[in-house]
mmCIF file of C-alpha atoms in Angstrom:
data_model
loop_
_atom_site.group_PDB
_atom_site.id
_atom_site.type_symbol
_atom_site.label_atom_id
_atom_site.label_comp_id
_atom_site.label_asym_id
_atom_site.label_seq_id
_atom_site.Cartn_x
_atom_site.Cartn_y
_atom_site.Cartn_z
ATOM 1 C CA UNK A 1 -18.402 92.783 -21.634
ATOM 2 C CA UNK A 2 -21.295 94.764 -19.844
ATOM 3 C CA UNK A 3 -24.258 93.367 -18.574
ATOM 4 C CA UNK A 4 -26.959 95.807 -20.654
ATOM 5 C CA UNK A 5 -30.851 96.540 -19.814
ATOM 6 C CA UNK A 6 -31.717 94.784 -22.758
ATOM 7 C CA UNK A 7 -29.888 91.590 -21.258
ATOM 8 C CA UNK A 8 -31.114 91.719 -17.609
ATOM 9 C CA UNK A 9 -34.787 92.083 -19.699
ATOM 10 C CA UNK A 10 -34.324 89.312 -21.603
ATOM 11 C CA UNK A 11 -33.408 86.767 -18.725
ATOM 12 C CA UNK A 12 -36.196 87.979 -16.439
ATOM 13 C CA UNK A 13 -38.782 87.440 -19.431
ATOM 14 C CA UNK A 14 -37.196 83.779 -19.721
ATOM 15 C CA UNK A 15 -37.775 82.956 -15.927
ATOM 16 C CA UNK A 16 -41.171 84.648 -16.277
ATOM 17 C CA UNK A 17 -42.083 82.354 -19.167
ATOM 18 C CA UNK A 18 -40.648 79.347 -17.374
ATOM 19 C CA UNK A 19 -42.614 79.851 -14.108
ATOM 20 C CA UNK A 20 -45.648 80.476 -16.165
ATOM 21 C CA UNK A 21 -44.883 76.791 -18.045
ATOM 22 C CA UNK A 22 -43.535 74.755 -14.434
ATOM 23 C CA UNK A 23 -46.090 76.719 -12.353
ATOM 24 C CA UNK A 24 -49.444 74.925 -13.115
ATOM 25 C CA UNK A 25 -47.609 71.466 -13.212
ATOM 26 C CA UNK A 26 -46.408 72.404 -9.453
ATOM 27 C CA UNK A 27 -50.045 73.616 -8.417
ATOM 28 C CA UNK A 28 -51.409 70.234 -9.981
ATOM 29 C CA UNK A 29 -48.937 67.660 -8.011
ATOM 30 C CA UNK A 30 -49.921 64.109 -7.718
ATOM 31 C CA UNK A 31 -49.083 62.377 -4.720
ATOM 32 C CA UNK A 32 -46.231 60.308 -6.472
ATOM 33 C CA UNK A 33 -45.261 63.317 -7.463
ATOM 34 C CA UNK A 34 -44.983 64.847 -3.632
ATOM 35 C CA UNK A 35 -43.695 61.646 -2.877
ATOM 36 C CA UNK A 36 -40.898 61.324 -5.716
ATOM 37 C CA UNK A 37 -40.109 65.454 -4.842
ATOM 38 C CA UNK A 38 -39.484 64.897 -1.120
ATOM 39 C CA UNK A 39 -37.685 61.714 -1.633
ATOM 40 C CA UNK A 40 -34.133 63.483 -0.315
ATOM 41 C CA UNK A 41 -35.504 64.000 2.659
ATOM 42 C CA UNK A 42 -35.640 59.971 3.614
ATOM 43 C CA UNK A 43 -32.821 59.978 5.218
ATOM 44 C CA UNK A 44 -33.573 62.844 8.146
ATOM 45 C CA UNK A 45 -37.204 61.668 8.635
ATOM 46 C CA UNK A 46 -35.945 58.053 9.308
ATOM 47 C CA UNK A 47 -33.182 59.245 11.507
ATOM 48 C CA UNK A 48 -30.819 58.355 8.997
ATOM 49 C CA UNK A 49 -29.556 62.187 8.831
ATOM 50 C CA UNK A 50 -29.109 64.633 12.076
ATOM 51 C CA UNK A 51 -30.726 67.426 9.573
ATOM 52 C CA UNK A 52 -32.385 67.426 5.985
ATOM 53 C CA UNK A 53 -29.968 68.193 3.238
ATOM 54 C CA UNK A 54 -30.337 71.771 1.231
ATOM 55 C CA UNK A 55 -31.939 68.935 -1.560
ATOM 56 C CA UNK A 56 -34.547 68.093 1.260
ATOM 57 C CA UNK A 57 -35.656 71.901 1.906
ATOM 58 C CA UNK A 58 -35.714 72.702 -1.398
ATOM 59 C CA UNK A 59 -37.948 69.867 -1.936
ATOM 60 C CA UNK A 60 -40.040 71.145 0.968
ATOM 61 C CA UNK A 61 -40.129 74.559 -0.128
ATOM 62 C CA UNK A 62 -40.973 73.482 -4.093
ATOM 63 C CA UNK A 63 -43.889 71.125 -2.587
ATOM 64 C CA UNK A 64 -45.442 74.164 -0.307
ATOM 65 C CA UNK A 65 -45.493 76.654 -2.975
ATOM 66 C CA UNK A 66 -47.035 74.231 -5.038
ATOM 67 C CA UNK A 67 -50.044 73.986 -2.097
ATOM 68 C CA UNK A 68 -51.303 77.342 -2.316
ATOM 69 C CA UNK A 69 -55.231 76.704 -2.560
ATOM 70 C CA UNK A 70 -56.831 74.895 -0.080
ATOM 71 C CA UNK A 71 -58.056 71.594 -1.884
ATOM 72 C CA UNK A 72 -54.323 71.909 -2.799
ATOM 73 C CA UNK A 73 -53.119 72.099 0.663
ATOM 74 C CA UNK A 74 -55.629 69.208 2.193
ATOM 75 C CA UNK A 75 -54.696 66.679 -0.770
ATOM 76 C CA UNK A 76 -51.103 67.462 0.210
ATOM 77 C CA UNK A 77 -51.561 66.560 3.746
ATOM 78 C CA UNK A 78 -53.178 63.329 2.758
ATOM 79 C CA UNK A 79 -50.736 62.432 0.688
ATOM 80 C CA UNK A 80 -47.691 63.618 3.151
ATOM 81 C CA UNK A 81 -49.885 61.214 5.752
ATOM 82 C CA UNK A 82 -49.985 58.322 3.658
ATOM 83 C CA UNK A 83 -46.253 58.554 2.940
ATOM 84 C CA UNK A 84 -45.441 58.625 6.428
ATOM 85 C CA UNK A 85 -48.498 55.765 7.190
ATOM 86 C CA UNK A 86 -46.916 53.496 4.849
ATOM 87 C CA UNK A 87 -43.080 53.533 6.474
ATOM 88 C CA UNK A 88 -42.829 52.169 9.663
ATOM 89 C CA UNK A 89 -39.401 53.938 9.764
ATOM 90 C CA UNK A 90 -40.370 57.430 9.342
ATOM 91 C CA UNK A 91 -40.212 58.949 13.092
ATOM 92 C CA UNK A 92 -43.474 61.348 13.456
ATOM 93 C CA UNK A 93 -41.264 63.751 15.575
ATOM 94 C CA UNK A 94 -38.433 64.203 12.854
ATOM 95 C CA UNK A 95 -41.145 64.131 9.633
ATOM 96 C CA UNK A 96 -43.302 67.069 12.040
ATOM 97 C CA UNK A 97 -40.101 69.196 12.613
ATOM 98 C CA UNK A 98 -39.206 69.004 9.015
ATOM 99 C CA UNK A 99 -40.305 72.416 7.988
ATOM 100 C CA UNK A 100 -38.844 74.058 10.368
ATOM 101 C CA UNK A 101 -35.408 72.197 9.910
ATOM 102 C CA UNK A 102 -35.651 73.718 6.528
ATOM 103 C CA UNK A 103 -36.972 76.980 7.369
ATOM 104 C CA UNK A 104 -40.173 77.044 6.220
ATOM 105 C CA UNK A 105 -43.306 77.996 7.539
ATOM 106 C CA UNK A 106 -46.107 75.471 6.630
ATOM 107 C CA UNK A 107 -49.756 74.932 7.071
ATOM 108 C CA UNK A 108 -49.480 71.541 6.116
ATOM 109 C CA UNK A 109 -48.970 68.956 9.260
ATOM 110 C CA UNK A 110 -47.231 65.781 8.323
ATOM 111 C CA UNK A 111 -48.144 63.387 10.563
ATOM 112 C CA UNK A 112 -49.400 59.805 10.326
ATOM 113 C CA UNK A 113 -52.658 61.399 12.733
ATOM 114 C CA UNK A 114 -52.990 64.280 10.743
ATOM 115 C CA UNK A 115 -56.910 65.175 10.015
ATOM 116 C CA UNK A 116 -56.566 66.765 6.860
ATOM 117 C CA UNK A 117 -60.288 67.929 6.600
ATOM 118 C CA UNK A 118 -59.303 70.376 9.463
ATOM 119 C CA UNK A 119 -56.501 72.023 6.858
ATOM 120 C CA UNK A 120 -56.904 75.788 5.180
#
């Protein structure tokens, strides 16, 4: 069996219509939410891991995207600053180097010093 135009159309309208439904819910992330998402990547930020598992960066990448104003981005940071605040077990250096363990390029520092005023 064929894969048809008609087919490949009718799966790229169904992603379209579910990124239109998941996409505002991503933009409007509470911080339990950012919290709850990046919640795989415990175990590299507290040394636990040597590098974040592909659950971790897809967190990370799924939380950025979400960022993309920049009230969205500064609320982020707070909340990624808070998180790492709160643990005493979360090493700065490993929770900073995050993104790039996961390949991703982020405005967004994560750091328990971060001045999130100063993010845009």
């Amino acid at each position: 069996m064929g894969v048809t135009k008609r087919g490949v159309a009718c799966v790229l309208l169904l992603v379209a219509v579910a990124c239109a439904v998941i996409g505002p819910s991503l933009a409007q992330m509470s911080c339990s939410a950012v919290d709850s998402a990046l919640s795989p990547c415990s175990q590299y930020v507290t040394g636990q891991a040597n590098a974040p598992s592909a659950e971790c960066c897809s967190a990370v990448r799924s939380v950025n995207q979400a960022a993309s104003t920049t009230q969205a981005r500064r609320d982020t940071c707070e909340c990624l600053r808070q998180i790492v605040a709160r643990d005493s077990n979360v090493k700065d250096e490993a929770a900073q180097a995050l993104p790039r363990q996961c390949g991703v390029s982020v405005s967004i520092p994560i750091s328990r010093n971060s001045d999130c005023s100063r993010v845009s």
